[in-house]
Every structure is written in C-alpha cells, then in structure tokens.
JSON list of C-alpha atoms in Angstrom, two decimals:
[
{"chain": "Q", "resi": 28, "resn": "MET", "atom": "CA", "xyz": [-34.74, -2.48, 11.19]},
{"chain": "Q", "resi": 29, "resn": "ASN", "atom": "CA", "xyz": [-32.64, -0.02, 9.21]},
{"chain": "Q", "resi": 30, "resn": "GLU", "atom": "CA", "xyz": [-32.56, -0.63, 5.42]},
{"chain": "Q", "resi": 31, "resn": "ARG", "atom": "CA", "xyz": [-28.75, -0.59, 5.27]},
{"chain": "Q", "resi": 32, "resn": "PHE", "atom": "CA", "xyz": [-28.59, -3.16, 8.07]},
{"chain": "Q", "resi": 33, "resn": "ALA", "atom": "CA", "xyz": [-31.15, -5.37, 6.27]},
{"chain": "Q", "resi": 34, "resn": "ALA", "atom": "CA", "xyz": [-29.14, -5.05, 3.05]},
{"chain": "Q", "resi": 35, "resn": "MET", "atom": "CA", "xyz": [-25.96, -6.01, 4.87]},
{"chain": "Q", "resi": 36, "resn": "LEU", "atom": "CA", "xyz": [-27.60, -9.00, 6.59]},
{"chain": "Q", "resi": 37, "resn": "LEU", "atom": "CA", "xyz": [-29.15, -10.29, 3.36]},
{"chain": "Q", "resi": 38, "resn": "SER", "atom": "CA", "xyz": [-25.90, -9.82, 1.43]},
{"chain": "Q", "resi": 39, "resn": "LEU", "atom": "CA", "xyz": [-24.10, -11.82, 4.13]},
{"chain": "Q", "resi": 40, "resn": "LEU", "atom": "CA", "xyz": [-26.63, -14.65, 3.70]},
{"chain": "Q", "resi": 41, "resn": "GLY", "atom": "CA", "xyz": [-26.09, -14.42, -0.07]},
{"chain": "Q", "resi": 42, "resn": "MET", "atom": "CA", "xyz": [-22.36, -14.54, 0.53]},
{"chain": "Q", "resi": 43, "resn": "ILE", "atom": "CA", "xyz": [-22.49, -17.70, 2.65]},
{"chain": "Q", "resi": 44, "resn": "THR", "atom": "CA", "xyz": [-24.73, -19.50, 0.17]},
{"chain": "Q", "resi": 45, "resn": "THR", "atom": "CA", "xyz": [-22.76, -18.46, -2.91]},
{"chain": "Q", "resi": 46, "resn": "VAL", "atom": "CA", "xyz": [-19.34, -19.23, -1.44]},
{"chain": "Q", "resi": 47, "resn": "PHE", "atom": "CA", "xyz": [-20.62, -22.68, -0.47]},
{"chain": "Q", "resi": 48, "resn": "SER", "atom": "CA", "xyz": [-22.01, -23.24, -3.99]},
{"chain": "Q", "resi": 49, "resn": "PHE", "atom": "CA", "xyz": [-18.58, -23.48, -5.60]},
{"chain": "Q", "resi": 50, "resn": "GLN", "atom": "CA", "xyz": [-17.78, -26.56, -3.53]},
{"chain": "Q", "resi": 51, "resn": "MET", "atom": "CA", "xyz": [-20.61, -28.53, -5.17]},
{"chain": "Q", "resi": 52, "resn": "LYS", "atom": "CA", "xyz": [-19.31, -31.25, -7.44]},
{"chain": "Q", "resi": 53, "resn": "GLU", "atom": "CA", "xyz": [-22.28, -31.23, -9.82]},
{"chain": "Q", "resi": 54, "resn": "LYS", "atom": "CA", "xyz": [-23.36, -28.25, -11.88]},
{"chain": "Q", "resi": 55, "resn": "LYS", "atom": "CA", "xyz": [-27.05, -28.56, -10.98]},
{"chain": "Q", "resi": 56, "resn": "ASN", "atom": "CA", "xyz": [-26.33, -28.36, -7.25]},
{"chain": "Q", "resi": 57, "resn": "LEU", "atom": "CA", "xyz": [-23.91, -25.48, -7.79]},
{"chain": "Q", "resi": 58, "resn": "LEU", "atom": "CA", "xyz": [-26.62, -23.56, -9.66]},
{"chain": "Q", "resi": 59, "resn": "ILE", "atom": "CA", "xyz": [-29.28, -24.36, -7.02]},
{"chain": "Q", "resi": 60, "resn": "PHE", "atom": "CA", "xyz": [-27.11, -22.79, -4.32]},
{"chain": "Q", "resi": 61, "resn": "GLN", "atom": "CA", "xyz": [-26.20, -19.92, -6.67]},
{"chain": "Q", "resi": 62, "resn": "SER", "atom": "CA", "xyz": [-29.94, -19.28, -7.16]},
{"chain": "Q", "resi": 63, "resn": "ILE", "atom": "CA", "xyz": [-30.57, -19.14, -3.42]},
{"chain": "Q", "resi": 64, "resn": "GLY", "atom": "CA", "xyz": [-27.65, -16.73, -3.03]},
{"chain": "Q", "resi": 65, "resn": "THR", "atom": "CA", "xyz": [-28.97, -14.65, -5.94]},
{"chain": "Q", "resi": 66, "resn": "VAL", "atom": "CA", "xyz": [-32.32, -14.20, -4.19]},
{"chain": "Q", "resi": 67, "resn": "PHE", "atom": "CA", "xyz": [-30.56, -12.95, -1.04]},
{"chain": "Q", "resi": 68, "resn": "TYR", "atom": "CA", "xyz": [-28.38, -10.58, -3.09]},
{"chain": "Q", "resi": 69, "resn": "LEU", "atom": "CA", "xyz": [-31.39, -9.38, -5.11]},
{"chain": "Q", "resi": 70, "resn": "VAL", "atom": "CA", "xyz": [-33.29, -8.34, -2.00]},
{"chain": "Q", "resi": 71, "resn": "SER", "atom": "CA", "xyz": [-30.15, -6.85, -0.42]},
{"chain": "Q", "resi": 72, "resn": "TYR", "atom": "CA", "xyz": [-29.60, -4.66, -3.50]},
{"chain": "Q", "resi": 73, "resn": "ILE", "atom": "CA", "xyz": [-33.21, -3.50, -3.27]},
{"chain": "Q", "resi": 74, "resn": "PHE", "atom": "CA", "xyz": [-32.54, -2.32, 0.31]},
{"chain": "Q", "resi": 75, "resn": "ALA", "atom": "CA", "xyz": [-29.11, -0.89, -0.60]},
{"chain": "Q", "resi": 76, "resn": "ASP", "atom": "CA", "xyz": [-30.42, 0.99, -3.66]},
{"chain": "Q", "resi": 77, "resn": "GLY", "atom": "CA", "xyz": [-28.18, -1.16, -5.83]},
{"chain": "Q", "resi": 78, "resn": "GLY", "atom": "CA", "xyz": [-29.43, 0.27, -9.13]},
{"chain": "Q", "resi": 79, "resn": "VAL", "atom": "CA", "xyz": [-28.65, -1.94, -12.09]},
{"chain": "Q", "resi": 80, "resn": "ALA", "atom": "CA", "xyz": [-27.76, -4.84, -9.76]},
{"chain": "Q", "resi": 81, "resn": "VAL", "atom": "CA", "xyz": [-31.42, -5.37, -8.85]},
{"chain": "Q", "resi": 82, "resn": "LEU", "atom": "CA", "xyz": [-32.54, -6.10, -12.40]},
{"chain": "Q", "resi": 83, "resn": "LEU", "atom": "CA", "xyz": [-29.39, -8.03, -13.24]},
{"chain": "Q", "resi": 84, "resn": "ASN", "atom": "CA", "xyz": [-29.99, -10.38, -10.33]},
{"chain": "Q", "resi": 85, "resn": "CYS", "atom": "CA", "xyz": [-33.46, -11.07, -11.78]},
{"chain": "Q", "resi": 86, "resn": "VAL", "atom": "CA", "xyz": [-31.75, -12.09, -15.04]},
{"chain": "Q", "resi": 87, "resn": "PHE", "atom": "CA", "xyz": [-29.23, -14.20, -13.08]},
{"chain": "Q", "resi": 88, "resn": "LEU", "atom": "CA", "xyz": [-32.00, -16.05, -11.29]},
{"chain": "Q", "resi": 89, "resn": "ILE", "atom": "CA", "xyz": [-33.63, -16.87, -14.64]},
{"chain": "Q", "resi": 90, "resn": "ARG", "atom": "CA", "xyz": [-30.20, -17.85, -16.03]},
{"chain": "Q", "resi": 91, "resn": "ASN", "atom": "CA", "xyz": [-29.52, -20.27, -13.20]},
{"chain": "Q", "resi": 92, "resn": "LEU", "atom": "CA", "xyz": [-32.94, -21.88, -13.51]},
{"chain": "Q", "resi": 93, "resn": "VAL", "atom": "CA", "xyz": [-32.55, -22.23, -17.29]},
{"chain": "Q", "resi": 94, "resn": "PHE", "atom": "CA", "xyz": [-29.09, -23.79, -17.14]},
{"chain": "Q", "resi": 95, "resn": "MET", "atom": "CA", "xyz": [-29.77, -26.23, -14.28]},
{"chain": "Q", "resi": 96, "resn": "ASN", "atom": "CA", "xyz": [-31.07, -28.89, -16.66]},
{"chain": "Q", "resi": 97, "resn": "THR", "atom": "CA", "xyz": [-29.90, -27.89, -20.13]},
{"chain": "Q", "resi": 98, "resn": "ASP", "atom": "CA", "xyz": [-26.63, -29.81, -20.35]},
{"chain": "Q", "resi": 99, "resn": "ARG", "atom": "CA", "xyz": [-28.28, -32.67, -22.21]},
{"chain": "Q", "resi": 100, "resn": "LEU", "atom": "CA", "xyz": [-29.80, -30.33, -24.83]},
{"chain": "Q", "resi": 101, "resn": "LYS", "atom": "CA", "xyz": [-28.12, -29.59, -28.14]},
{"chain": "Q", "resi": 102, "resn": "LYS", "atom": "CA", "xyz": [-25.24, -27.12, -28.05]},
{"chain": "Q", "resi": 103, "resn": "SER", "atom": "CA", "xyz": [-27.11, -24.80, -30.39]},
{"chain": "Q", "resi": 104, "resn": "VAL", "atom": "CA", "xyz": [-30.03, -24.54, -27.93]},
{"chain": "Q", "resi": 105, "resn": "ARG", "atom": "CA", "xyz": [-27.69, -23.92, -24.99]},
{"chain": "Q", "resi": 106, "resn": "TYR", "atom": "CA", "xyz": [-25.72, -21.29, -26.91]},
{"chain": "Q", "resi": 107, "resn": "LEU", "atom": "CA", "xyz": [-28.90, -19.56, -28.12]},
{"chain": "Q", "resi": 108, "resn": "SER", "atom": "CA", "xyz": [-30.11, -19.42, -24.50]},
{"chain": "Q", "resi": 109, "resn": "CYS", "atom": "CA", "xyz": [-26.73, -18.04, -23.48]},
{"chain": "Q", "resi": 110, "resn": "ALA", "atom": "CA", "xyz": [-26.85, -15.35, -26.18]},
{"chain": "Q", "resi": 111, "resn": "LEU", "atom": "CA", "xyz": [-30.39, -14.32, -25.23]},
{"chain": "Q", "resi": 112, "resn": "LEU", "atom": "CA", "xyz": [-29.48, -14.06, -21.54]},
{"chain": "Q", "resi": 113, "resn": "CYS", "atom": "CA", "xyz": [-26.35, -12.00, -22.38]},
{"chain": "Q", "resi": 114, "resn": "ILE", "atom": "CA", "xyz": [-28.56, -9.71, -24.46]},
{"chain": "Q", "resi": 115, "resn": "GLY", "atom": "CA", "xyz": [-30.87, -9.54, -21.44]},
{"chain": "Q", "resi": 116, "resn": "CYS", "atom": "CA", "xyz": [-27.95, -8.31, -19.31]},
{"chain": "Q", "resi": 117, "resn": "VAL", "atom": "CA", "xyz": [-27.14, -5.60, -21.84]},
{"chain": "Q", "resi": 118, "resn": "ALA", "atom": "CA", "xyz": [-30.84, -4.68, -22.16]},
{"chain": "Q", "resi": 119, "resn": "VAL", "atom": "CA", "xyz": [-31.03, -4.19, -18.40]},
{"chain": "Q", "resi": 120, "resn": "PHE", "atom": "CA", "xyz": [-28.11, -1.78, -18.63]},
{"chain": "Q", "resi": 121, "resn": "VAL", "atom": "CA", "xyz": [-29.66, 0.12, -21.56]},
{"chain": "Q", "resi": 122, "resn": "ARG", "atom": "CA", "xyz": [-32.92, 0.44, -19.59]},
{"chain": "Q", "resi": 123, "resn": "PHE", "atom": "CA", "xyz": [-30.94, 1.66, -16.59]},
{"chain": "Q", "resi": 124, "resn": "VAL", "atom": "CA", "xyz": [-29.09, 4.28, -18.65]},
{"chain": "Q", "resi": 125, "resn": "LEU", "atom": "CA", "xyz": [-32.31, 5.53, -20.22]},
{"chain": "Q", "resi": 126, "resn": "THR", "atom": "CA", "xyz": [-34.17, 5.86, -16.91]},
{"chain": "Q", "resi": 127, "resn": "ALA", "atom": "CA", "xyz": [-31.47, 6.88, -14.43]},
{"chain": "Q", "resi": 128, "resn": "ASP", "atom": "CA", "xyz": [-30.10, 10.38, -14.09]},
{"chain": "Q", "resi": 129, "resn": "LEU", "atom": "CA", "xyz": [-26.55, 9.78, -12.94]},
{"chain": "Q", "resi": 130, "resn": "PRO", "atom": "CA", "xyz": [-23.11, 11.21, -13.60]},
{"chain": "Q", "resi": 131, "resn": "THR", "atom": "CA", "xyz": [-21.29, 9.55, -16.49]},
{"chain": "Q", "resi": 132, "resn": "SER", "atom": "CA", "xyz": [-18.79, 7.89, -14.14]},
{"chain": "Q", "resi": 133, "resn": "GLU", "atom": "CA", "xyz": [-21.68, 6.05, -12.42]},
{"chain": "Q", "resi": 134, "resn": "TYR", "atom": "CA", "xyz": [-22.78, 4.58, -15.74]},
{"chain": "Q", "resi": 135, "resn": "PHE", "atom": "CA", "xyz": [-19.30, 3.18, -16.31]},
{"chain": "Q", "resi": 136, "resn": "LEU", "atom": "CA", "xyz": [-19.23, 1.64, -12.83]},
{"chain": "Q", "resi": 137, "resn": "SER", "atom": "CA", "xyz": [-22.73, 0.28, -13.35]},
{"chain": "Q", "resi": 138, "resn": "PHE", "atom": "CA", "xyz": [-21.54, -1.52, -16.47]},
{"chain": "Q", "resi": 139, "resn": "LEU", "atom": "CA", "xyz": [-19.20, -3.72, -14.38]},
{"chain": "Q", "resi": 140, "resn": "PRO", "atom": "CA", "xyz": [-22.04, -6.01, -13.19]},
{"chain": "Q", "resi": 141, "resn": "VAL", "atom": "CA", "xyz": [-23.15, -6.37, -16.82]},
{"chain": "Q", "resi": 142, "resn": "ILE", "atom": "CA", "xyz": [-19.67, -7.55, -17.78]},
{"chain": "Q", "resi": 143, "resn": "GLY", "atom": "CA", "xyz": [-19.75, -9.87, -14.77]},
{"chain": "Q", "resi": 144, "resn": "GLY", "atom": "CA", "xyz": [-23.19, -11.08, -15.83]},
{"chain": "Q", "resi": 145, "resn": "VAL", "atom": "CA", "xyz": [-21.91, -11.97, -19.27]},
{"chain": "Q", "resi": 146, "resn": "PHE", "atom": "CA", "xyz": [-19.01, -13.91, -17.70]},
{"chain": "Q", "resi": 147, "resn": "GLY", "atom": "CA", "xyz": [-21.47, -15.68, -15.40]},
{"chain": "Q", "resi": 148, "resn": "THR", "atom": "CA", "xyz": [-23.87, -16.49, -18.23]},
{"chain": "Q", "resi": 149, "resn": "VAL", "atom": "CA", "xyz": [-21.13, -17.88, -20.45]},
{"chain": "Q", "resi": 150, "resn": "ALA", "atom": "CA", "xyz": [-19.94, -19.85, -17.41]},
{"chain": "Q", "resi": 151, "resn": "ALA", "atom": "CA", "xyz": [-23.40, -21.34, -16.80]},
{"chain": "Q", "resi": 152, "resn": "VAL", "atom": "CA", "xyz": [-23.69, -22.70, -20.36]},
{"chain": "Q", "resi": 153, "resn": "ASN", "atom": "CA", "xyz": [-20.58, -24.83, -19.85]},
{"chain": "Q", "resi": 154, "resn": "THR", "atom": "CA", "xyz": [-21.03, -28.50, -19.11]},
{"chain": "Q", "resi": 155, "resn": "ASN", "atom": "CA", "xyz": [-17.52, -28.68, -17.62]},
{"chain": "Q", "resi": 156, "resn": "VAL", "atom": "CA", "xyz": [-17.92, -27.46, -14.02]},
{"chain": "Q", "resi": 157, "resn": "ASN", "atom": "CA", "xyz": [-14.25, -26.49, -13.71]},
{"chain": "Q", "resi": 158, "resn": "ARG", "atom": "CA", "xyz": [-14.52, -24.31, -16.82]},
{"chain": "Q", "resi": 159, "resn": "LEU", "atom": "CA", "xyz": [-17.67, -22.81, -15.27]},
{"chain": "Q", "resi": 160, "resn": "ARG", "atom": "CA", "xyz": [-15.68, -22.00, -12.13]},
{"chain": "Q", "resi": 161, "resn": "MET", "atom": "CA", "xyz": [-12.85, -20.40, -14.13]},
{"chain": "Q", "resi": 162, "resn": "LEU", "atom": "CA", "xyz": [-15.26, -18.10, -15.96]},
{"chain": "Q", "resi": 163, "resn": "LYS", "atom": "CA", "xyz": [-16.92, -17.20, -12.66]},
{"chain": "Q", "resi": 164, "resn": "LEU", "atom": "CA", "xyz": [-13.57, -15.65, -11.63]},
{"chain": "Q", "resi": 165, "resn": "GLY", "atom": "CA", "xyz": [-14.24, -12.88, -14.18]},
{"chain": "Q", "resi": 166, "resn": "ASP", "atom": "CA", "xyz": [-17.78, -12.55, -12.87]},
{"chain": "Q", "resi": 167, "resn": "SER", "atom": "CA", "xyz": [-16.63, -12.22, -9.25]},
{"chain": "Q", "resi": 168, "resn": "SER", "atom": "CA", "xyz": [-13.91, -9.70, -10.09]},
{"chain": "Q", "resi": 169, "resn": "CYS", "atom": "CA", "xyz": [-16.40, -7.33, -11.75]},
{"chain": "Q", "resi": 170, "resn": "TRP", "atom": "CA", "xyz": [-18.87, -7.63, -8.88]},
{"chain": "Q", "resi": 171, "resn": "LEU", "atom": "CA", "xyz": [-16.13, -7.05, -6.32]},
{"chain": "Q", "resi": 172, "resn": "VAL", "atom": "CA", "xyz": [-15.31, -3.63, -7.78]},
{"chain": "Q", "resi": 173, "resn": "TYR", "atom": "CA", "xyz": [-19.02, -2.75, -8.08]},
{"chain": "Q", "resi": 174, "resn": "ASN", "atom": "CA", "xyz": [-19.76, -3.77, -4.49]},
{"chain": "Q", "resi": 175, "resn": "ILE", "atom": "CA", "xyz": [-16.81, -1.76, -3.19]},
{"chain": "Q", "resi": 176, "resn": "ARG", "atom": "CA", "xyz": [-18.42, 1.30, -4.80]},
{"chain": "Q", "resi": 177, "resn": "ILE", "atom": "CA", "xyz": [-21.73, 0.65, -2.98]},
{"chain": "Q", "resi": 178, "resn": "GLY", "atom": "CA", "xyz": [-19.94, 0.38, 0.35]},
{"chain": "Q", "resi": 179, "resn": "ILE", "atom": "CA", "xyz": [-21.21, -0.97, 3.66]},
{"chain": "Q", "resi": 180, "resn": "GLY", "atom": "CA", "xyz": [-24.66, -1.87, 2.29]},
{"chain": "Q", "resi": 181, "resn": "ALA", "atom": "CA", "xyz": [-22.91, -4.45, 0.12]},
{"chain": "Q", "resi": 182, "resn": "LEU", "atom": "CA", "xyz": [-20.51, -5.67, 2.78]},
{"chain": "Q", "resi": 183, "resn": "GLY", "atom": "CA", "xyz": [-21.61, -9.26, 2.22]},
{"chain": "Q", "resi": 184, "resn": "GLY", "atom": "CA", "xyz": [-21.04, -8.77, -1.50]},
{"chain": "Q", "resi": 185, "resn": "ILE", "atom": "CA", "xyz": [-17.55, -7.39, -0.96]},
{"chain": "Q", "resi": 186, "resn": "ILE", "atom": "CA", "xyz": [-16.46, -10.09, 1.46]},
{"chain": "Q", "resi": 187, "resn": "GLY", "atom": "CA", "xyz": [-18.44, -12.62, -0.55]},
{"chain": "Q", "resi": 188, "resn": "GLU", "atom": "CA", "xyz": [-16.64, -11.94, -3.82]},
{"chain": "Q", "resi": 189, "resn": "ILE", "atom": "CA", "xyz": [-13.27, -12.21, -2.10]},
{"chain": "Q", "resi": 190, "resn": "LEU", "atom": "CA", "xyz": [-14.39, -15.51, -0.58]},
{"chain": "Q", "resi": 191, "resn": "ASN", "atom": "CA", "xyz": [-15.96, -16.60, -3.90]},
{"chain": "Q", "resi": 192, "resn": "ILE", "atom": "CA", "xyz": [-12.64, -16.11, -5.66]},
{"chain": "Q", "resi": 193, "resn": "SER", "atom": "CA", "xyz": [-10.92, -18.10, -2.90]},
{"chain": "Q", "resi": 194, "resn": "SER", "atom": "CA", "xyz": [-13.59, -20.83, -2.98]},
{"chain": "Q", "resi": 195, "resn": "ILE", "atom": "CA", "xyz": [-13.36, -21.09, -6.77]},
{"chain": "Q", "resi": 196, "resn": "ILE", "atom": "CA", "xyz": [-9.58, -21.50, -6.62]},
{"chain": "Q", "resi": 197, "resn": "ILE", "atom": "CA", "xyz": [-9.89, -24.12, -3.86]},
{"chain": "Q", "resi": 198, "resn": "ALA", "atom": "CA", "xyz": [-12.57, -26.01, -5.83]},
{"chain": "Q", "resi": 199, "resn": "LEU", "atom": "CA", "xyz": [-10.50, -25.88, -9.03]},
{"chain": "Q", "resi": 200, "resn": "LEU", "atom": "CA", "xyz": [-7.53, -27.34, -7.20]},
{"chain": "Q", "resi": 201, "resn": "ARG", "atom": "CA", "xyz": [-9.66, -29.85, -5.32]},
{"chain": "Q", "resi": 202, "resn": "PHE", "atom": "CA", "xyz": [-11.68, -31.19, -8.22]},
{"chain": "Q", "resi": 203, "resn": "SER", "atom": "CA", "xyz": [-8.90, -31.18, -10.81]},
{"chain": "Q", "resi": 204, "resn": "LYS", "atom": "CA", "xyz": [-6.66, -33.05, -8.35]},
{"chain": "Q", "resi": 205, "resn": "ASN", "atom": "CA", "xyz": [-9.39, -35.62, -7.63]},
{"chain": "Q", "resi": 206, "resn": "LYS", "atom": "CA", "xyz": [-9.79, -36.42, -11.30]},
{"chain": "Q", "resi": 207, "resn": "GLY", "atom": "CA", "xyz": [-6.08, -36.31, -12.08]},
{"chain": "Q", "resi": 208, "resn": "THR", "atom": "CA", "xyz": [-6.67, -33.75, -14.81]},
{"chain": "Q", "resi": 209, "resn": "SER", "atom": "CA", "xyz": [-5.42, -30.24, -15.29]},
{"chain": "Q", "resi": 210, "resn": "ILE", "atom": "CA", "xyz": [-7.53, -27.13, -14.73]},
{"chain": "Q", "resi": 211, "resn": "SER", "atom": "CA", "xyz": [-7.33, -26.01, -18.36]}
]
C-alpha cells in the first residue's frame, strides 16, 4: 500500500471519529472520541510526512487523556495543566525549527497547528462543553489551512476540519437549544 494512500485512509478514519466527537453531550465522551481520532491523524501525518503535526498530535493525545477527568479538580490545577500543555505545543515547534531545514515560509505555515493546539488545549480545560466547542472552532480553522498546504495526503484532515466546523456549529445550536440557554 502506498504511503500517501495509507495517510489518506487514516486521516479519513480520524475525520469520521473527530466529527462524531462533537455530537457527544458529555466532555469525557467527546475527549475519548477526540483521542481516537488523534491517533488516526497522528499515524496519517507520519505517512504524509506531516512535520510538526506528528509531535503535536502526541501532545494532543496527552492533553485529551489529562483533561478527561480533571473537571472536578481545582481550577488552579486545571489551568496549570493547560499552561504546561500549551508550553508543550510551543516546545514542539521550537524543536521543529531547530531540527528542520525548511524555507522561512514553511516555518510560518507550520506554526498554524501550534496556534490550533493552543486553542484546543484552552478548549479542553473548560468544564462548559459548549465553550469547549466554540474554542475548537479556532483550532479547526488553523488545522484546515495547514492541511490544505499538505494536500491530498491530508484529504481526511481537510474534509474533516470543514465537517468539524459544521459539526461544532450544529452541536452548539443543538445543545444550547435543548437547555434553553444561549451559546455565549
């Protein structure tokens, strides 16, 4: 099997799992499905030579596992975890810059997933699942642009981020309507 085809297939599996995750009512279930999708994306980026995305997805997997059961902990512990994971995202980028020999424009494009990772990490610390979804819009937007740059090897990522944005909007409307509260 061709590596690009494997990357595309795995990213499509990641896409399906991640898009589905936003329809989960509870944060823990949302993060479980996000973790499964992250594993698929991680391996797809390995096959697609996704650069900084490979290491970032390792951080995201750790992030999801950490924040699955931290809502009942003190805010200070959750926010410290969030800060450390955001620093981890930036550290991954610094390591990437120091070890990769790329044109300057590639470094700027490779910073988009880091920005997305920070959005996603700040989202995961939230106990309000709708606020989590809203912050994930910033995460998905950054990844969409990054995946477009990779091309066909990240086809699942491209389509997935478009569908993620749609799924997030649907979930925000669905769950805020069910509770009779506003999205904000």
